PDB file of C-alpha atoms in Angstrom:
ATOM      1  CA  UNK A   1       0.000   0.000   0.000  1.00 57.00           C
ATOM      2  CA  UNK A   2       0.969   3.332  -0.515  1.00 80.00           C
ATOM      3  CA  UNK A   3       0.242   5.618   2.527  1.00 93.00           C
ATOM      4  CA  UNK A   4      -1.649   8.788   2.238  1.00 96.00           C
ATOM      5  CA  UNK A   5      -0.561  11.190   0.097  1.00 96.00           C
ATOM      6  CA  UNK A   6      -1.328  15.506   0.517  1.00 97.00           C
ATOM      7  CA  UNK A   7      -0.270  18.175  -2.274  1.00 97.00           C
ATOM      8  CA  UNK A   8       1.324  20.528  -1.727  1.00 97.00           C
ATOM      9  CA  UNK A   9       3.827  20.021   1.086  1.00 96.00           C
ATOM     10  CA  UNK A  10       4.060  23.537   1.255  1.00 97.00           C
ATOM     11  CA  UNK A  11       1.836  26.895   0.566  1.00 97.00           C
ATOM     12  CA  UNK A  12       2.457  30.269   0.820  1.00 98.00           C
ATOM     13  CA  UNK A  13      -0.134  33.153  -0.290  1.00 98.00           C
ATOM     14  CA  UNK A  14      -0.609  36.379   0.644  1.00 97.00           C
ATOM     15  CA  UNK A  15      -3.994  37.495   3.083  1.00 97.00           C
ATOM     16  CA  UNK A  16      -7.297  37.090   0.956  1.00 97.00           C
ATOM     17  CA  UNK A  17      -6.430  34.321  -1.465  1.00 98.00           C
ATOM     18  CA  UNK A  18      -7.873  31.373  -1.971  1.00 98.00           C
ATOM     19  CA  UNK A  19      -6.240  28.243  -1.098  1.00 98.00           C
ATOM     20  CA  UNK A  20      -6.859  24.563  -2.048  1.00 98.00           C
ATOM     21  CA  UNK A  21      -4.980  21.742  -0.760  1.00 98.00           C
ATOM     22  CA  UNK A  22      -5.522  17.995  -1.681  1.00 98.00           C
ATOM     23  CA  UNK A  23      -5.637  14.430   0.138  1.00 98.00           C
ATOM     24  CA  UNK A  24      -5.275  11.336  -1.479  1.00 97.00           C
ATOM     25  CA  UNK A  25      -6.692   8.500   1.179  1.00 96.00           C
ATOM     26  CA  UNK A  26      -4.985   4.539   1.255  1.00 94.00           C
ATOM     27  CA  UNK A  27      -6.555   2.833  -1.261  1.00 91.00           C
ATOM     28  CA  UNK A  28      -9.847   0.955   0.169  1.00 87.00           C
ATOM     29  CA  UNK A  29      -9.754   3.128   3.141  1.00 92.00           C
ATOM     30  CA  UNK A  30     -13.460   5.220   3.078  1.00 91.00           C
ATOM     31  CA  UNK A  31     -13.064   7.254   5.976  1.00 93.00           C
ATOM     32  CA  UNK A  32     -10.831  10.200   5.530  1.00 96.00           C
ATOM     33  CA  UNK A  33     -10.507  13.152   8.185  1.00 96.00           C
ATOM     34  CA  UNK A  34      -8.774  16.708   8.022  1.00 97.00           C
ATOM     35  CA  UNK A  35      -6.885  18.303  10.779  1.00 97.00           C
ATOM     36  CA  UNK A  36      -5.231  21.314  11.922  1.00 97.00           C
ATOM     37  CA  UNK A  37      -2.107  21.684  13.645  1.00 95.00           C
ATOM     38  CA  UNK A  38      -0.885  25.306  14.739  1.00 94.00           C
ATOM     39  CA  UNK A  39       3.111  25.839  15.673  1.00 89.00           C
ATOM     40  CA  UNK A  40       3.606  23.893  19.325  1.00 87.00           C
ATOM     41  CA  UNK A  41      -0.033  22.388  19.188  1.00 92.00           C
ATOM     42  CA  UNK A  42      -1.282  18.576  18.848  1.00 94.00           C
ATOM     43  CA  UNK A  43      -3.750  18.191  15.801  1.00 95.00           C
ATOM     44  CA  UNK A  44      -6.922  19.443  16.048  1.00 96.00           C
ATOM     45  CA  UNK A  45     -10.240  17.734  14.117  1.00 95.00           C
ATOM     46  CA  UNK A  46     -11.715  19.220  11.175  1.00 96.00           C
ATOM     47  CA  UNK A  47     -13.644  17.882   9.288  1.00 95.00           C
ATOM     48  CA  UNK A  48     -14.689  13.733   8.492  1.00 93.00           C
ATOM     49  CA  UNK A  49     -16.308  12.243   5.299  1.00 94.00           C
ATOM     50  CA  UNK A  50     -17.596   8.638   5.184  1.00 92.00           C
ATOM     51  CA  UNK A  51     -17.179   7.738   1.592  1.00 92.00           C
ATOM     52  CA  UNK A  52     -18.785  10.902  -0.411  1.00 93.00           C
ATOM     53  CA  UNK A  53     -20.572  11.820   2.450  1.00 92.00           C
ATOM     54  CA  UNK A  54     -19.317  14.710   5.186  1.00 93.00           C
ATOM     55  CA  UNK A  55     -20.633  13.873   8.260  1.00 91.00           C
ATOM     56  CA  UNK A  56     -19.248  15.479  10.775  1.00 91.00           C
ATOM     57  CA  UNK A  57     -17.183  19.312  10.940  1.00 92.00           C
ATOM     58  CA  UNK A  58     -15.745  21.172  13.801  1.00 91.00           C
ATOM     59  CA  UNK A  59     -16.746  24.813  14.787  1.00 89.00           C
ATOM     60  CA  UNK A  60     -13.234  25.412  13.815  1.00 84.00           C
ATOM     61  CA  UNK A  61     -14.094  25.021  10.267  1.00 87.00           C
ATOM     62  CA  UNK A  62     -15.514  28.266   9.712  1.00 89.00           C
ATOM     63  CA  UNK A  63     -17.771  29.525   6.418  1.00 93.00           C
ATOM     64  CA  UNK A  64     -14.385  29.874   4.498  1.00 96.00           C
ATOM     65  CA  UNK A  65     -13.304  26.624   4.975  1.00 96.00           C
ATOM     66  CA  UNK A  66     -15.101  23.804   2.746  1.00 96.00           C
ATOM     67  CA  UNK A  67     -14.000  20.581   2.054  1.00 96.00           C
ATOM     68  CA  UNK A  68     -15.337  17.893  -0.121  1.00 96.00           C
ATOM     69  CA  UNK A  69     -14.791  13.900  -1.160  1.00 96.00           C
ATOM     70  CA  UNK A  70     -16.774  13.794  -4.548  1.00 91.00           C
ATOM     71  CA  UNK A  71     -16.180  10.261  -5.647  1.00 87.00           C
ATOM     72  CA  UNK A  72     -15.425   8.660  -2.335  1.00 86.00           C
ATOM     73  CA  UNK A  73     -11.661   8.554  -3.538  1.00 91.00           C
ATOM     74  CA  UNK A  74      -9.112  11.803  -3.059  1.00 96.00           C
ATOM     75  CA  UNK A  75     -10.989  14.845  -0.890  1.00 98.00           C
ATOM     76  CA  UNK A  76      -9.729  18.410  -0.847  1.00 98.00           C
ATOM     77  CA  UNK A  77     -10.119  21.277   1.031  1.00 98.00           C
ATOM     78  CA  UNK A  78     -10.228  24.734   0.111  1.00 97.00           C
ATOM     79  CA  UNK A  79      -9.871  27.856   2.338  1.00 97.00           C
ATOM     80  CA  UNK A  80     -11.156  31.254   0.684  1.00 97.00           C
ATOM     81  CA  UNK A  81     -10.209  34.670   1.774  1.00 97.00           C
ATOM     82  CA  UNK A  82      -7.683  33.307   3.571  1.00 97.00           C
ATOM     83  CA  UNK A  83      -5.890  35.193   6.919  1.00 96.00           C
ATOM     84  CA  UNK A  84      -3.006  35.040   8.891  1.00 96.00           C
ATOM     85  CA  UNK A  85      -4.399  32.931  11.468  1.00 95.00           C
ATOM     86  CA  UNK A  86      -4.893  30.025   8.977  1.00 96.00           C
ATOM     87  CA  UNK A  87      -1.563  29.401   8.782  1.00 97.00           C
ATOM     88  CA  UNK A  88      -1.057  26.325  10.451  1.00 96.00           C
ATOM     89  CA  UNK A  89       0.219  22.203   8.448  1.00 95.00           C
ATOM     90  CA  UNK A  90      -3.336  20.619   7.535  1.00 97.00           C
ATOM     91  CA  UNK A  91      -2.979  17.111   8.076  1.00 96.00           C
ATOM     92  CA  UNK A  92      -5.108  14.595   6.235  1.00 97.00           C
ATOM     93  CA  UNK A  93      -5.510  10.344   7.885  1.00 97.00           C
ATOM     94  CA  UNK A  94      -7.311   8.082   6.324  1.00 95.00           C
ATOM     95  CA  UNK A  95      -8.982   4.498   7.794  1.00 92.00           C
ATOM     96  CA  UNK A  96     -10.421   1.593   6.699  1.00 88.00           C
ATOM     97  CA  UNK A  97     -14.292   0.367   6.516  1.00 84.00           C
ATOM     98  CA  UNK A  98     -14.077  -2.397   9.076  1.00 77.00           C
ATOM     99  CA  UNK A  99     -11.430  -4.169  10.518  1.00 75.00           C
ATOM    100  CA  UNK A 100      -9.283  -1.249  12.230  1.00 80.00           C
ATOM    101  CA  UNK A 101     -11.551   1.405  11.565  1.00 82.00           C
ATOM    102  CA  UNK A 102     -10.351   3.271  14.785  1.00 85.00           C
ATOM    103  CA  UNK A 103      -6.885   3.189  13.437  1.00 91.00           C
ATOM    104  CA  UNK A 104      -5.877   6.647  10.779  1.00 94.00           C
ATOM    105  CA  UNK A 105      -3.221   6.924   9.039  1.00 95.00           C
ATOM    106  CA  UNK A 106      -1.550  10.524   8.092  1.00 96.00           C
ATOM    107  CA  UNK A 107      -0.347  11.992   4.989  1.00 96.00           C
ATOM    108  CA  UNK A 108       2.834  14.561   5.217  1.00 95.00           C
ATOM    109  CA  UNK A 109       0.991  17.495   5.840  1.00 95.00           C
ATOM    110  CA  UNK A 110       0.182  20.542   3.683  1.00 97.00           C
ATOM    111  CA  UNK A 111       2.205  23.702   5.590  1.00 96.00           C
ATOM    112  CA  UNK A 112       0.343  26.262   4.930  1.00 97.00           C
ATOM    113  CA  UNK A 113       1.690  29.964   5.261  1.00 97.00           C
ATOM    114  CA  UNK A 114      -0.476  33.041   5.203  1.00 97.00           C
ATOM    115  CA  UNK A 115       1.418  36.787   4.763  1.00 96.00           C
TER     116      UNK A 115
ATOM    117  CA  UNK B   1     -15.880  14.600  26.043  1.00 75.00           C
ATOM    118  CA  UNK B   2     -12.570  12.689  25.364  1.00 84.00           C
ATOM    119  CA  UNK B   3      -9.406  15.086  25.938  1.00 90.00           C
ATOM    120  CA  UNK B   4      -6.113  14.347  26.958  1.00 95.00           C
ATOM    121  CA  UNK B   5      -3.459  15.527  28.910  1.00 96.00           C
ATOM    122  CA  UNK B   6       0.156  15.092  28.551  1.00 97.00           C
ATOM    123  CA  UNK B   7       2.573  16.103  31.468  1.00 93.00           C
ATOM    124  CA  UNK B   8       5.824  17.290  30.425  1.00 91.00           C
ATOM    125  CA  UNK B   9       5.891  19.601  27.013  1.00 94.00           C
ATOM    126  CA  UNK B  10       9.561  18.786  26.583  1.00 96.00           C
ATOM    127  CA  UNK B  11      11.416  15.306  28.234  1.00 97.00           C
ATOM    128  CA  UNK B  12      15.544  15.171  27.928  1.00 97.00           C
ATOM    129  CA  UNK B  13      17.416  11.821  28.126  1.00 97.00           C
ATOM    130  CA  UNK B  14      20.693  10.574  27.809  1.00 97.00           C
ATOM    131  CA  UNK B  15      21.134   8.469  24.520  1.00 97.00           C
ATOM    132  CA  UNK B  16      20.622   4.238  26.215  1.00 97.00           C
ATOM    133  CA  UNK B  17      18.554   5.873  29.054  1.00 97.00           C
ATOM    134  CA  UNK B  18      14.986   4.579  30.045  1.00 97.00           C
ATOM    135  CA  UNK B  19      12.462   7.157  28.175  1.00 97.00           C
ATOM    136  CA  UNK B  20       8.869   7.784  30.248  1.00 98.00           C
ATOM    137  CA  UNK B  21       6.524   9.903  28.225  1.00 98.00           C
ATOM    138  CA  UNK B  22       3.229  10.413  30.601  1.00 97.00           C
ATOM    139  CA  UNK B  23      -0.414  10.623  28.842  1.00 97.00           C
ATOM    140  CA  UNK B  24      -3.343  10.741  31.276  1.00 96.00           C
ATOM    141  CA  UNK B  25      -7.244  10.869  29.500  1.00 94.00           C
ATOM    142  CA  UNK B  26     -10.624  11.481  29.751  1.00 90.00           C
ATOM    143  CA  UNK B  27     -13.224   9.708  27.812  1.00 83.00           C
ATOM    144  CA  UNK B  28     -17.258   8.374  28.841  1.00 76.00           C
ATOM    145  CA  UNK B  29     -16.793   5.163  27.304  1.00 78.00           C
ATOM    146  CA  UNK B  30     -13.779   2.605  26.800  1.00 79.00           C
ATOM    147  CA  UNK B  31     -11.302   4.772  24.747  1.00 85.00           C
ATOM    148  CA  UNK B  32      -9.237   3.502  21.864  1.00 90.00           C
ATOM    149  CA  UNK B  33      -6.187   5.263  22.048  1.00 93.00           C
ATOM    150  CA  UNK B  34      -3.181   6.057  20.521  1.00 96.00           C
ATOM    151  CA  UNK B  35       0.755   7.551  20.340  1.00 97.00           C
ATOM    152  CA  UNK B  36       1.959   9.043  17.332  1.00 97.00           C
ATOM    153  CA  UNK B  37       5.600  10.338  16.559  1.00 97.00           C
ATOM    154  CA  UNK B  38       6.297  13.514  14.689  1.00 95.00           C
ATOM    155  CA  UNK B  39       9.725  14.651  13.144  1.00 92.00           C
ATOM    156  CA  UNK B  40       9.873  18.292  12.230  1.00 87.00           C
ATOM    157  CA  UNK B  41       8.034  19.230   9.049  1.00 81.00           C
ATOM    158  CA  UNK B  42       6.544  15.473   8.682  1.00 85.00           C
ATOM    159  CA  UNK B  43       3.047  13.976   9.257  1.00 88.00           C
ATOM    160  CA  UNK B  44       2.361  11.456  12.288  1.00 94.00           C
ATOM    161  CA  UNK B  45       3.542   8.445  12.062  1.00 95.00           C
ATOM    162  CA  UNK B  46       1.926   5.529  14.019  1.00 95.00           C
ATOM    163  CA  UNK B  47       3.672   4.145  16.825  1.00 96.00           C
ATOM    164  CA  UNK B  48       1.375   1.489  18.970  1.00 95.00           C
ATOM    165  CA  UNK B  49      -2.243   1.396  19.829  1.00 93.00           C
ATOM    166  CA  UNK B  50      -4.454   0.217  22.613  1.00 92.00           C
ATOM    167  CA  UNK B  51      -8.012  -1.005  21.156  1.00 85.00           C
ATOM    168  CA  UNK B  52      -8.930  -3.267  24.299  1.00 78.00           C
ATOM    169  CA  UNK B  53      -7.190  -6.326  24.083  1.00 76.00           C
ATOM    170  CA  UNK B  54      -3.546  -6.765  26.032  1.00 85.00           C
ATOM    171  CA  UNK B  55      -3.221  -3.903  28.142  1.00 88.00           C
ATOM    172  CA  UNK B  56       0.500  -3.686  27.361  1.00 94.00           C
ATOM    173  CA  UNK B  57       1.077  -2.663  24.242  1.00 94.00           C
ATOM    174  CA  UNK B  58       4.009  -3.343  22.139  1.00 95.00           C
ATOM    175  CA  UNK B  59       4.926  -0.527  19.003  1.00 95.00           C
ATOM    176  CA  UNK B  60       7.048   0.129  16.096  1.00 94.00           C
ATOM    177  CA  UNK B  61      11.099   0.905  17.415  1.00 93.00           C
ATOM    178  CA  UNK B  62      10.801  -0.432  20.968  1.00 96.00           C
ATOM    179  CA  UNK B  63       8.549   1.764  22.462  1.00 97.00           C
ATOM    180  CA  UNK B  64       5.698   0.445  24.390  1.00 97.00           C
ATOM    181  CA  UNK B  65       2.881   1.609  26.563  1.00 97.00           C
ATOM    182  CA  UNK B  66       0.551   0.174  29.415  1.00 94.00           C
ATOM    183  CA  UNK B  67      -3.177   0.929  29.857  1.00 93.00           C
ATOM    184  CA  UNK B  68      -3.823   1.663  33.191  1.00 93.00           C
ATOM    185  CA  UNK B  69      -7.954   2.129  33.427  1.00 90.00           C
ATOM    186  CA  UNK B  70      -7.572   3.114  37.212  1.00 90.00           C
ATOM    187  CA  UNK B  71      -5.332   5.693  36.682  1.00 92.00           C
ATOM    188  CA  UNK B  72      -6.664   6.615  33.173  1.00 93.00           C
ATOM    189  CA  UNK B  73      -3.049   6.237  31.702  1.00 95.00           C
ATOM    190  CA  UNK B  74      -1.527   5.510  28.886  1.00 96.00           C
ATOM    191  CA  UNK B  75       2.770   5.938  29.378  1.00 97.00           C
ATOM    192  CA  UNK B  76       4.719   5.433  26.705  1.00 98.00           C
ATOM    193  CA  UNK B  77       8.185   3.771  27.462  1.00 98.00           C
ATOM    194  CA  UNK B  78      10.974   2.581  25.914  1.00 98.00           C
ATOM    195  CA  UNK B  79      13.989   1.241  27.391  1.00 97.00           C
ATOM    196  CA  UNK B  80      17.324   2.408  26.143  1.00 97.00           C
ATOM    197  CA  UNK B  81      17.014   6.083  24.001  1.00 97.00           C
ATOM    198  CA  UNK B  82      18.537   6.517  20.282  1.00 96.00           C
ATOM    199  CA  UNK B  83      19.300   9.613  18.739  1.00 96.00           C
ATOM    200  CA  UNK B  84      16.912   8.756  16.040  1.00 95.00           C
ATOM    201  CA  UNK B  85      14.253   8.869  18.577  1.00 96.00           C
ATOM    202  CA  UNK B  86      14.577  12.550  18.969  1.00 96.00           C
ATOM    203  CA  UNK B  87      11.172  13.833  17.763  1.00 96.00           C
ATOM    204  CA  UNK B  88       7.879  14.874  19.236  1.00 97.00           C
ATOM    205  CA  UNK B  89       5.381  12.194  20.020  1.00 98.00           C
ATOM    206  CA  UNK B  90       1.744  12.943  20.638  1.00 97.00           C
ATOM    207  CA  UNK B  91      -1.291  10.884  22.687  1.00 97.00           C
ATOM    208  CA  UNK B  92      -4.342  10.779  21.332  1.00 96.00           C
ATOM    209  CA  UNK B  93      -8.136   9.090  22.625  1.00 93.00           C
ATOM    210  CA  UNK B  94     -10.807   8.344  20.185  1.00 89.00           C
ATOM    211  CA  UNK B  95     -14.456   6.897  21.470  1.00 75.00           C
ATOM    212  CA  UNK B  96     -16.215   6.193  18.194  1.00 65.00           C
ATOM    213  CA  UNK B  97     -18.422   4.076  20.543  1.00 54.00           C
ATOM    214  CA  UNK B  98     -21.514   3.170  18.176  1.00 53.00           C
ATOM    215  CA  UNK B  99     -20.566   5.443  15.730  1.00 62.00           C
ATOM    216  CA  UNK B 100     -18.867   5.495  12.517  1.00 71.00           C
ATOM    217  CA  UNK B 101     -16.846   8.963  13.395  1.00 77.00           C
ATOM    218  CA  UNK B 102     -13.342   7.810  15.648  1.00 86.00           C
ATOM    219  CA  UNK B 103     -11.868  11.257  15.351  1.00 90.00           C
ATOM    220  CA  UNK B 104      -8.824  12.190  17.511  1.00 94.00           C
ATOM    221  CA  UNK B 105      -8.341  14.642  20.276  1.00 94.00           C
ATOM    222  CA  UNK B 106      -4.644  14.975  20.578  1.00 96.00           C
ATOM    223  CA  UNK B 107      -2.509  16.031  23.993  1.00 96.00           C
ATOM    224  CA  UNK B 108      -0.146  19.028  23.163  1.00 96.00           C
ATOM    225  CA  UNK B 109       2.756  16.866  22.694  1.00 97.00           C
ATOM    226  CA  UNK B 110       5.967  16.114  24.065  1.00 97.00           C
ATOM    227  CA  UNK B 111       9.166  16.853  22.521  1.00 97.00           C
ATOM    228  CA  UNK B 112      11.751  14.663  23.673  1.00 97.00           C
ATOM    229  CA  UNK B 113      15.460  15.724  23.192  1.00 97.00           C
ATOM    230  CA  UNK B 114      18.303  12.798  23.171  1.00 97.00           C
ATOM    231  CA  UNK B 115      21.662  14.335  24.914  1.00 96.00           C
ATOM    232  CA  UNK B 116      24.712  11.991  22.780  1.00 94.00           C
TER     233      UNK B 116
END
């Protein structure tokens, strides 16, 4: 298996761009989640899909945050109007349908840096 | 609600000294729960993983960790420190109990220095 894959490692934009960063999950694996990690923090949730389906986001994903999983397959999220507290890595773990379902596996991170 | 507390933000052993990492947590229901490793700029790597079964854990490098219910622990130990194992390692509880949804809540992290 390949492990979880994110693009880009690394982002910088300047305040008020949009952003859009992608996850591509372990094969077979439907549940995918997005996190947050700020400088000297441990992760924080985001966002999880089931398949296509999104069923669960944090109040930290505010109205400029979406994130979507159209085909069940790679998800991606986009931030829009970004600011300088989004800069943060956004991790992305994936996990499989059954047997170890409570187990995620991360991708490398997307570093994300706002000016 | 699961959370997680991790005492010491920054543990500093000699290289072949005993490493103790402390993770106390918090959950309503029987917790799955985790330790991750982080090097700088990289994603979390798995290390071991308590889902119910043995209560001592065995992981990836040497490390392993004991589930303690009565104390609501979950140490992370490993024997004799490498310099590779310099990195930050993180704790992490997930309920998922009749649900589909086993997100993560995270402790702050340790980082753990090896002195040569």
């Amino acid at each position: 298996d390949t492990g979880v894959s994110q693009d880009p490692r690394h982002k910088i934009t300047k305040r008020g761009q949009n952003v859009t960063f992608r996850c591509d999950p372990i094969s077979e694996h439907n549940r995918l989640y997005w996190y947050r990690q700020t400088l000297g923090q441990g992760p924080e949730f985001l966002t999880y899909f089931q398949n296509e389906a999104q069923l669960e986001k944090s109040r930290l994903l505010s109205d400029r945050f979406s994130a979507e999983r159209p085909k069940g397959s790679f998800s991606t999220l986009e931030i829009q109007r970004t600011e300088q507290g989004d800069s943060a890595m956004y991790l992305c773990a994936s996990s499989p349908p059954v047997k170890g379902a409570h187990t995620q596996y991360f991708g490398p991170g997307t570093r994300l840096t706002v000016l | 609600a699961q959370s997680v507390t991790q005492l010491g933000s920054h543990v500093s052993v000699s290289e072949g000294a005993l490493v103790l990492l402390r993770c106390n947590y918090s959950s309503s229901v029987p917790p799955y729960l985790f330790w991750y490793v982080q090097y700088p700029n990289q994603g979390l790597q798995l290390l071991l993983k308590y889902t119910s079964a043995a209560t001592l854990v065995k992981g990836i490098n040497g490390f392993e960790a004991e589930f303690k219910k009565s104390e609501t622990s979950f140490h992370l130990t490993k024997p004799s420190a490498h310099m590779s194992d310099a990195a930050e390692y993180f704790c992490a509880v997930s309920e998922g109990s009749g649900g589909s949804n086993y997100k993560l809540t995270f402790g702050k992290g340790t980082l753990l220095t090896v002195n040569p």
